[in-house]
XYZ file of C-alpha atoms in Angstrom:
589
model
C -171.491 -203.600 190.956
C -174.096 -201.661 192.953
C -171.419 -200.543 195.383
C -169.334 -199.286 192.460
C -172.170 -197.202 191.079
C -172.969 -195.754 194.491
C -169.339 -194.825 194.997
C -169.082 -193.048 191.652
C -172.302 -191.113 191.980
C -171.802 -190.296 195.641
C -168.654 -188.292 195.066
C -170.104 -185.882 192.518
C -171.615 -183.503 195.038
C -170.591 -179.869 194.913
C -167.879 -180.093 197.547
C -166.526 -183.390 196.249
C -166.521 -182.232 192.648
C -164.726 -178.992 193.572
C -162.035 -180.874 195.483
C -161.559 -183.350 192.646
C -161.354 -180.519 190.129
C -158.641 -178.804 192.183
C -156.645 -182.029 192.537
C -156.875 -182.803 188.839
C -155.911 -179.271 187.816
C -152.937 -179.411 190.181
C -151.945 -182.778 188.732
C -152.165 -181.423 185.193
C -150.123 -178.363 186.163
C -147.405 -180.453 187.825
C -147.258 -182.769 184.804
C -147.075 -179.837 182.393
C -144.284 -178.160 184.355
C -142.347 -181.419 184.672
C -142.569 -182.104 180.945
C -141.601 -178.526 180.116
C -138.550 -178.697 182.406
C -137.498 -181.913 180.680
C -137.965 -180.238 177.299
C -135.937 -177.246 178.478
C -133.172 -179.513 179.739
C -133.038 -181.304 176.390
C -133.041 -178.014 174.475
C -130.336 -176.454 176.666
C -128.302 -179.656 177.048
C -128.217 -179.513 180.827
C -128.990 -182.137 183.464
C -130.802 -184.513 183.177
C -130.269 -184.393 179.386
C -126.581 -184.948 180.016
C -127.472 -188.316 181.571
C -129.741 -189.924 178.981
C -130.669 -192.909 181.161
C -131.966 -190.610 183.899
C -133.737 -188.460 181.335
C -135.480 -191.475 179.782
C -136.645 -192.657 183.201
C -138.019 -189.231 184.137
C -139.644 -188.666 180.752
C -141.631 -191.927 180.766
C -142.703 -191.519 184.378
C -143.653 -187.850 183.973
C -145.599 -188.588 180.815
C -147.732 -191.439 182.165
C -147.947 -191.464 185.966
C -150.054 -188.258 186.248
C -152.691 -190.006 184.118
C -152.895 -192.676 186.850
C -153.616 -189.940 189.370
C -156.210 -188.298 187.112
C -157.990 -191.627 186.630
C -157.713 -192.849 190.213
C -158.481 -189.795 192.310
C -161.936 -190.052 193.883
C -162.157 -193.774 193.124
C -159.750 -195.118 195.742
C -158.459 -193.754 199.028
C -155.621 -191.259 198.913
C -152.996 -193.516 200.515
C -153.781 -196.412 198.183
C -153.606 -194.109 195.157
C -150.284 -192.642 196.285
C -148.793 -196.106 196.768
C -150.071 -197.307 193.390
C -148.842 -194.167 191.602
C -145.430 -194.497 193.265
C -145.173 -198.138 192.223
C -146.192 -197.271 188.657
C -143.643 -194.431 188.597
C -140.887 -196.760 189.743
C -141.678 -199.416 187.144
C -142.044 -196.893 184.323
C -138.792 -195.202 185.309
C -136.992 -198.539 185.135
C -138.507 -199.280 181.718
C -137.540 -195.836 180.420
C -134.020 -196.105 181.821
C -133.508 -199.532 180.277
C -134.898 -198.407 176.917
C -132.381 -195.564 176.665
C -129.501 -197.512 178.235
C -129.677 -200.260 175.619
C -129.510 -197.800 172.716
C -126.448 -196.287 171.082
C -126.820 -192.521 171.294
C -125.148 -190.958 168.275
C -123.912 -187.353 168.444
C -125.937 -186.149 165.432
C -129.224 -187.496 166.794
C -131.537 -185.926 169.346
C -130.524 -187.639 172.579
C -131.965 -188.838 174.807
C -134.881 -190.603 173.213
C -137.463 -193.242 174.044
C -138.336 -195.765 171.363
C -141.881 -196.002 170.044
C -142.461 -199.596 171.270
C -141.775 -198.729 174.901
C -144.067 -195.702 174.650
C -146.908 -197.702 173.071
C -146.612 -200.908 175.069
C -145.855 -198.990 178.270
C -149.130 -197.099 177.898
C -151.011 -200.342 177.210
C -149.505 -202.085 180.239
C -150.302 -199.132 182.491
C -153.919 -198.969 181.292
C -154.446 -202.696 181.822
C -152.690 -202.772 185.203
C -154.603 -199.742 186.459
C -157.935 -201.345 185.695
C -156.909 -204.577 187.366
C -155.594 -202.872 190.487
C -158.222 -200.184 191.128
C -161.177 -202.636 191.376
C -159.059 -204.894 193.595
C -158.257 -201.982 195.924
C -161.882 -200.896 196.099
C -163.245 -204.383 196.755
C -160.249 -205.455 198.881
C -159.964 -208.662 196.886
C -157.321 -209.860 194.453
C -159.953 -210.892 191.912
C -163.259 -209.010 191.744
C -166.499 -209.708 189.929
C -166.198 -209.385 186.167
C -168.883 -206.636 185.866
C -166.652 -204.392 188.003
C -163.716 -204.847 185.627
C -165.953 -204.157 182.657
C -167.570 -201.067 184.142
C -164.352 -199.343 185.179
C -162.209 -200.265 182.164
C -164.706 -199.419 179.431
C -165.801 -196.232 181.136
C -162.152 -195.169 181.388
C -161.632 -195.996 177.717
C -164.497 -193.705 176.728
C -163.194 -190.960 179.032
C -159.725 -191.239 177.565
C -161.008 -191.010 173.997
C -163.218 -188.005 174.808
C -160.450 -186.259 176.751
C -157.956 -186.693 173.931
C -160.565 -185.467 171.456
C -161.323 -182.426 173.640
C -157.609 -181.585 173.876
C -157.189 -181.911 170.120
C -160.241 -179.718 169.461
C -158.897 -177.103 171.880
C -155.663 -176.818 169.903
C -157.464 -176.746 166.577
C -159.503 -173.777 167.801
C -156.420 -171.986 169.133
C -154.643 -172.360 165.802
C -157.765 -171.185 163.990
C -157.852 -168.096 166.171
C -154.137 -167.519 165.617
C -154.654 -167.699 161.858
C -157.452 -165.125 162.082
C -155.267 -162.711 164.043
C -152.395 -163.353 161.637
C -154.557 -162.221 158.718
C -154.887 -158.760 160.249
C -151.197 -158.485 161.034
C -151.284 -159.627 164.669
C -148.951 -162.596 165.069
C -148.664 -162.619 168.865
C -151.010 -165.585 169.329
C -149.277 -167.691 166.684
C -145.961 -166.934 168.326
C -147.374 -167.825 171.747
C -148.668 -171.192 170.538
C -145.189 -172.094 169.252
C -143.585 -171.445 172.646
C -142.934 -174.649 174.605
C -143.389 -172.905 177.961
C -146.998 -172.237 176.946
C -147.890 -175.256 174.819
C -146.727 -178.076 177.094
C -148.288 -176.965 180.424
C -151.506 -175.818 178.730
C -151.919 -179.182 176.979
C -151.555 -181.028 180.289
C -154.016 -178.652 181.988
C -156.592 -178.975 179.226
C -156.375 -182.777 179.311
C -156.831 -182.777 183.102
C -159.824 -180.472 182.718
C -161.333 -182.792 180.126
C -160.962 -185.782 182.462
C -162.803 -183.856 185.185
C -165.578 -182.683 182.876
C -166.219 -186.208 181.625
C -166.028 -187.623 185.139
C -168.677 -185.429 186.730
C -171.177 -186.377 184.014
C -171.147 -190.036 184.946
C -174.539 -190.847 183.427
C -173.579 -189.137 180.176
C -170.378 -191.172 179.926
C -172.254 -194.391 180.541
C -174.738 -193.395 177.863
C -171.994 -192.684 175.356
C -170.390 -196.005 176.247
C -173.659 -197.857 175.740
C -174.197 -196.332 172.313
C -170.579 -196.941 171.263
C -170.681 -200.572 172.381
C -173.984 -201.153 170.626
C -172.687 -199.772 167.329
C -169.389 -201.647 167.538
C -171.075 -204.918 168.471
C -172.908 -205.009 165.148
C -169.579 -204.679 163.345
C -168.741 -208.054 164.863
C -170.967 -209.695 162.272
C -169.019 -208.022 159.461
C -165.575 -209.095 160.661
C -166.849 -212.581 161.472
C -168.068 -213.106 157.914
C -164.820 -211.723 156.472
C -162.516 -213.784 158.683
C -164.647 -216.890 158.223
C -164.522 -216.472 154.464
C -160.764 -215.935 154.599
C -160.182 -219.153 156.562
C -162.512 -221.172 154.325
C -160.695 -219.934 151.219
C -157.214 -220.846 152.465
C -157.390 -224.558 151.521
C -158.141 -223.553 147.931
C -155.693 -220.636 147.578
C -152.801 -221.982 149.642
C -150.566 -219.996 151.953
C -147.977 -218.749 149.457
C -149.766 -215.466 148.804
C -150.069 -214.873 152.539
C -146.342 -215.342 153.179
C -145.390 -213.168 150.213
C -146.843 -210.140 151.991
C -143.988 -210.307 154.551
C -146.480 -209.011 157.106
C -148.750 -212.048 157.391
C -148.266 -212.502 161.138
C -149.078 -208.869 161.886
C -152.185 -208.952 159.667
C -153.496 -212.186 161.171
C -152.852 -211.005 164.745
C -154.608 -207.724 163.955
C -157.653 -209.645 162.727
C -157.643 -211.737 165.911
C -157.376 -208.572 168.031
C -160.319 -207.014 166.178
C -162.407 -210.115 166.875
C -161.496 -210.057 170.571
C -162.423 -206.387 170.984
C -165.700 -206.678 169.090
C -166.691 -209.862 170.929
C -166.342 -207.938 174.179
C -168.452 -205.058 172.880
C -171.270 -207.561 172.395
C -170.687 -209.578 175.579
C -170.182 -206.479 177.794
C -170.521 -207.367 181.513
C -172.103 -210.766 180.836
C -175.121 -210.265 183.103
C -178.243 -212.246 182.291
C -180.334 -209.060 182.029
C -177.910 -207.529 179.540
C -177.762 -210.189 176.836
C -177.395 -209.022 173.229
C -179.925 -209.967 170.532
C -180.011 -213.600 169.399
C -178.204 -212.895 166.121
C -175.318 -211.271 168.021
C -175.144 -214.172 170.466
C -174.640 -216.551 167.551
C -172.144 -214.109 166.059
C -170.165 -214.053 169.306
C -169.944 -217.850 169.383
C -168.864 -218.038 165.746
C -166.281 -215.291 166.164
C -164.880 -216.951 169.292
C -164.256 -220.137 167.325
C -162.346 -218.220 164.617
C -159.703 -216.747 166.941
C -157.894 -220.047 167.573
C -157.172 -220.872 163.893
C -155.971 -217.295 163.331
C -153.501 -217.632 166.203
C -152.332 -221.017 164.895
C -151.810 -219.445 161.470
C -149.858 -216.551 162.983
C -147.688 -218.913 165.031
C -146.997 -221.079 161.974
C -145.983 -218.117 159.831
C -143.811 -216.685 162.599
C -142.104 -220.028 163.139
C -141.303 -220.226 159.424
C -139.755 -216.750 159.365
C -137.711 -217.433 162.512
C -136.528 -220.740 161.108
C -135.459 -219.093 157.861
C -133.998 -215.824 159.118
C -133.665 -216.092 162.895
C -134.944 -213.795 165.596
C -135.323 -210.039 165.290
C -136.792 -207.591 167.777
C -140.023 -207.379 165.772
C -140.367 -211.165 165.653
C -139.828 -211.474 169.395
C -142.559 -208.892 170.042
C -144.787 -210.741 167.557
C -144.096 -214.006 169.402
C -145.121 -212.349 172.671
C -148.353 -211.113 171.096
C -148.982 -214.596 169.723
C -148.558 -216.060 173.219
C -151.200 -213.702 174.613
C -153.370 -214.438 171.587
C -153.094 -218.167 172.286
C -154.608 -217.622 175.739
C -157.480 -215.696 174.194
C -157.926 -218.269 171.426
C -158.066 -221.238 173.812
C -160.313 -219.493 176.342
C -162.749 -218.121 173.785
C -162.947 -221.473 172.004
C -163.802 -223.137 175.310
C -166.413 -220.459 176.019
C -167.997 -220.986 172.609
C -168.371 -224.773 172.879
C -168.983 -225.192 176.615
C -172.680 -225.708 177.401
C -174.469 -223.714 180.098
C -173.816 -220.139 181.211
C -173.512 -218.189 177.982
C -169.783 -217.600 177.222
C -168.865 -217.495 180.951
C -165.271 -218.795 180.455
C -164.673 -215.610 178.466
C -164.579 -213.642 181.725
C -161.797 -215.679 183.314
C -159.936 -215.637 179.997
C -160.033 -211.849 179.808
C -158.642 -211.455 183.331
C -155.935 -214.074 182.825
C -154.906 -212.602 179.470
C -154.801 -209.108 180.982
C -152.438 -210.224 183.734
C -150.300 -212.111 181.218
C -150.175 -209.069 178.927
C -148.778 -206.872 181.694
C -146.178 -209.467 182.673
C -145.106 -210.014 179.065
C -144.736 -206.275 178.419
C -142.667 -205.818 181.581
C -140.414 -208.690 180.529
C -140.000 -207.454 176.949
C -138.979 -203.924 177.905
C -136.682 -204.869 180.760
C -133.446 -206.887 180.825
C -135.466 -210.081 181.413
C -136.427 -210.592 177.765
C -134.924 -207.613 175.944
C -135.750 -208.278 172.254
C -132.509 -206.659 171.045
C -130.341 -208.832 173.281
C -132.200 -212.050 172.444
C -132.178 -211.364 168.710
C -128.440 -210.552 168.736
C -127.692 -213.778 170.570
C -129.748 -215.780 168.088
C -128.273 -214.143 164.983
C -124.690 -214.584 166.180
C -125.427 -218.202 167.116
C -126.733 -218.821 163.581
C -123.513 -217.409 162.165
C -121.354 -219.518 164.442
C -123.336 -222.694 163.621
C -122.861 -222.067 159.922
C -126.556 -221.496 159.192
C -125.530 -218.148 157.655
C -122.284 -217.628 155.759
C -119.767 -215.017 156.835
C -120.395 -212.994 153.666
C -124.214 -212.987 153.793
C -124.574 -212.339 157.536
C -126.368 -209.076 158.351
C -123.604 -207.164 160.124
C -125.588 -203.939 159.731
C -128.222 -205.395 162.067
C -125.599 -205.510 164.816
C -124.115 -202.131 163.909
C -127.228 -200.027 163.465
C -130.392 -201.822 164.615
C -129.715 -203.611 167.892
C -128.188 -201.009 170.155
C -125.396 -201.711 172.587
C -125.996 -205.460 172.511
C -125.321 -205.449 168.769
C -122.219 -203.262 169.038
C -120.818 -205.518 171.756
C -121.408 -208.595 169.602
C -119.841 -206.848 166.607
C -116.687 -206.151 168.608
C -116.451 -209.840 169.448
C -116.902 -210.782 165.796
C -114.215 -208.268 164.787
C -111.811 -210.255 166.962
C -112.959 -213.596 165.544
C -110.423 -216.195 164.465
C -112.359 -216.556 161.204
C -110.703 -213.987 158.907
C -113.815 -213.399 156.788
C -116.014 -212.767 159.813
C -113.432 -210.475 161.375
C -112.940 -208.528 158.115
C -116.652 -208.029 157.525
C -117.266 -207.073 161.156
C -114.515 -204.462 161.089
C -115.908 -203.071 157.842
C -119.329 -202.722 159.465
C -117.774 -200.963 162.466
C -116.179 -198.427 160.130
C -119.348 -197.655 158.153
C -121.061 -194.375 159.140
C -124.339 -195.613 157.685
C -125.880 -198.989 156.760
C -124.638 -200.662 153.614
C -128.317 -201.112 152.792
C -128.577 -197.323 152.752
C -128.364 -197.368 148.980
C -127.085 -194.636 146.747
C -130.689 -193.927 145.792
C -131.676 -193.541 149.445
C -128.808 -191.201 150.187
C -129.580 -189.184 147.058
C -133.162 -188.776 148.246
C -131.955 -187.570 151.625
C -129.470 -185.257 149.927
C -132.198 -183.835 147.682
C -134.299 -183.022 150.764
C -131.579 -180.796 152.275
C -132.307 -177.066 152.069
C -129.717 -174.361 152.813
C -130.211 -170.591 152.888
C -127.316 -168.150 152.470
C -127.559 -164.655 154.010
C -126.397 -161.086 153.333
C -126.154 -161.594 149.584
C -123.802 -164.546 149.991
C -124.263 -167.842 148.200
C -123.620 -171.401 149.229
C -120.428 -172.516 147.425
C -121.151 -174.811 144.490
C -118.425 -177.175 145.657
C -120.181 -177.535 149.019
C -123.504 -178.350 147.332
C -121.769 -180.897 145.100
C -120.392 -182.653 148.176
C -123.611 -182.733 150.180
C -123.799 -186.521 149.976
C -120.865 -186.641 152.411
C -122.728 -184.374 154.861
C -126.162 -186.046 154.820
C -125.833 -187.277 158.412
C -124.711 -183.836 159.656
C -127.327 -181.773 157.791
C -130.261 -184.177 158.220
C -132.382 -181.494 159.925
C -132.038 -178.972 157.060
C -135.266 -179.371 155.096
C -137.861 -177.357 153.235
C -139.793 -176.601 156.418
C -136.745 -175.398 158.379
C -133.870 -174.584 155.980
C -130.512 -174.127 157.668
C -128.871 -170.723 157.495
C -125.341 -170.698 155.988
C -122.839 -167.889 156.518
C -119.427 -167.613 154.821
C -116.446 -166.091 156.635
C -112.790 -166.697 157.446
C -112.864 -168.128 160.960
C -109.168 -168.810 161.519
C -107.515 -166.059 159.483
C -105.916 -168.397 156.952
C -107.328 -166.468 154.009
C -109.739 -169.248 153.010
C -113.508 -169.240 153.265
C -115.122 -171.241 156.050
C -118.827 -171.975 156.415
C -121.101 -171.867 159.449
C -124.362 -173.851 159.195
C -127.058 -173.589 161.905
C -128.583 -177.091 162.214
C -131.276 -178.242 164.629
C -128.843 -178.938 167.473
C -125.752 -176.849 166.836
C -123.827 -174.551 164.517
C -121.385 -176.607 162.460
C -118.165 -175.156 161.029
C -116.795 -176.426 157.693
C -113.587 -175.700 155.783
C -111.907 -177.055 152.653
C -108.771 -179.156 152.739
C -105.962 -178.921 150.190
C -107.871 -181.252 147.834
C -110.969 -179.038 147.928
C -112.985 -181.437 150.089
C -115.327 -179.822 152.597
C -115.026 -181.241 156.108
C -116.422 -180.550 159.571
C -113.871 -178.663 161.683
C -115.933 -177.815 164.720
C -119.317 -177.607 166.374
C -120.805 -174.810 168.449
C -123.405 -176.138 170.866
C -126.473 -174.143 171.891
C -126.618 -173.004 175.501
C -128.953 -171.263 177.910
C -132.214 -172.348 176.327
C -131.472 -171.354 172.748
C -133.104 -173.341 169.986
C -132.565 -173.882 166.278
C -135.047 -171.222 165.187
C -133.287 -168.536 167.225
C -129.858 -169.673 166.007
C -131.029 -169.481 162.396
C -132.336 -165.977 163.026
C -129.180 -164.931 164.882
C -126.813 -166.284 162.247
C -128.851 -164.445 159.588
C -128.232 -161.131 161.360
C -124.508 -161.632 161.768
C -121.764 -163.330 163.748
C -118.704 -162.209 165.637
C -115.696 -164.078 166.944
C -113.939 -163.658 170.281
C -110.601 -164.990 171.525
C -110.712 -168.369 173.233
C -111.381 -168.088 176.958
C -108.743 -170.718 177.724
C -105.582 -171.556 175.741
C -104.725 -175.034 174.482
C -102.387 -177.074 176.666
C -99.483 -179.203 175.477
C -98.845 -182.156 177.773
C -96.037 -184.521 176.768
C -96.388 -183.462 173.170
C -100.170 -183.931 173.149
C -102.291 -180.844 172.411
C -105.320 -180.579 174.691
C -108.270 -178.253 174.057
C -110.439 -176.851 176.818
C -114.220 -177.229 177.020
C -115.217 -174.124 179.024
C -118.159 -174.242 181.402
C -121.116 -172.065 180.357
C -123.050 -170.369 183.159
C -126.504 -169.106 182.302
C -126.730 -166.171 184.709
C -128.234 -162.713 184.415
C -125.302 -161.500 182.318
C -125.693 -164.252 179.747
C -127.990 -163.129 176.903
C -130.811 -165.611 176.304
């Protein structure tokens, strides 16, 4: 611990601080430029956006790995930091690639995309792994003394919170200044803040600056941490009384009310997590000269006993739901959290009842649970234990065993909620020898939206659509009446960004066609002989254009030009060309 403090304070001299500042600013700049280039690729639909798996890998790595560098520079040697950052980049890239690869990317969505769970759990795994690895590198031991883990991890947590707060405050002030200038007719700053080439790199630079500013004031950070831990530790008494009262009341109230919430497992696990965090704010580094007051020591013991019954309750509720309805992705993730919670529950219970050395088993429990958490997250968001694949296998097995009838089986889960694994299983069911299963599976394959997407839900989405005609034109009443058939195409047309609509005869047939500028493209509609509006074509944005500029451009006017390449007829089949678009100096941007 002494060596750690000497290392941190010894590097804050003028020369060291200047070098660290330069490295962190460079890291922030590289991250900002990388993220902006990825944004530009997605907006312009050029590589790597054209290969979603590659894009997902690059996006997750570019978003998180620079934070490893910001946190590790000055704390470990350069070579060790480079190797650790490279390893983290490789793992994150694999997680991002797998997350996108398992999804079904629909044309009307914003591909490529990373799911929220991989973003959240990936960040958690990286934070935990970083603060297991950095102390090990510095001490050249696999397992270091617990005070070292505590000091580095909690200090980094405070730095992260302050840095995020600083970045948020920076943007609040910029928008305030932009609003002031806007009041006097100067909108340049507001326009600048909306430009991605400015916003993304500046955000990364400001965050890197905040990390440096908090790092060079080491004593201040430790002081803030001490105050924060002291305040939070007293909240432990509150949650202990509440959870204790809840558990004591259960024998009298029964569990029916708990299960009726349909979120009992998540609530109980959240309570257990709150207890774990607050216990650690009171225990801190566990040194004999840093013991909390007597009342908090009793509170820590009582709270540690309460975690185990909460985990048992969560496991029981989860087992009931799985037994009744089978596995889903959410239930698999909940089961993984329950497994980690069981380690905490057993370890903290042992620490609370074991005599001698106040709560010492807690330290080994925290380290073991941290390692397990990282391993579980890596398994969940890789092919090893992909929740979508496992849940699809379980649901199909339940159908085949007769636990679910062919008519009540949730085919929409396979079609819309479980990615490629679900679509693959649905294709197998469509070829089933059971005629009811095959019929229902084929019906699900043909549906453009979930059957659970009720008429009310689609009406709400339809009501949210906003269209704006230009040049004195009006949106045809027949088109408005048929909007329910275009909900999935016009999903981005809302009150905040209404889509511009222009009427004209595109093909010279004497009938009115419509052009609608959506978030990703300009969509062409015409009416068939029965008066039904249908999509006849899509004009993709190129060369860095975005929806706002397309809306503005379509408002001013539109012209048509002859096709650059004619259609081909090969053996009676008409083939249409997809010309290459080159964004050179002659291409207007």
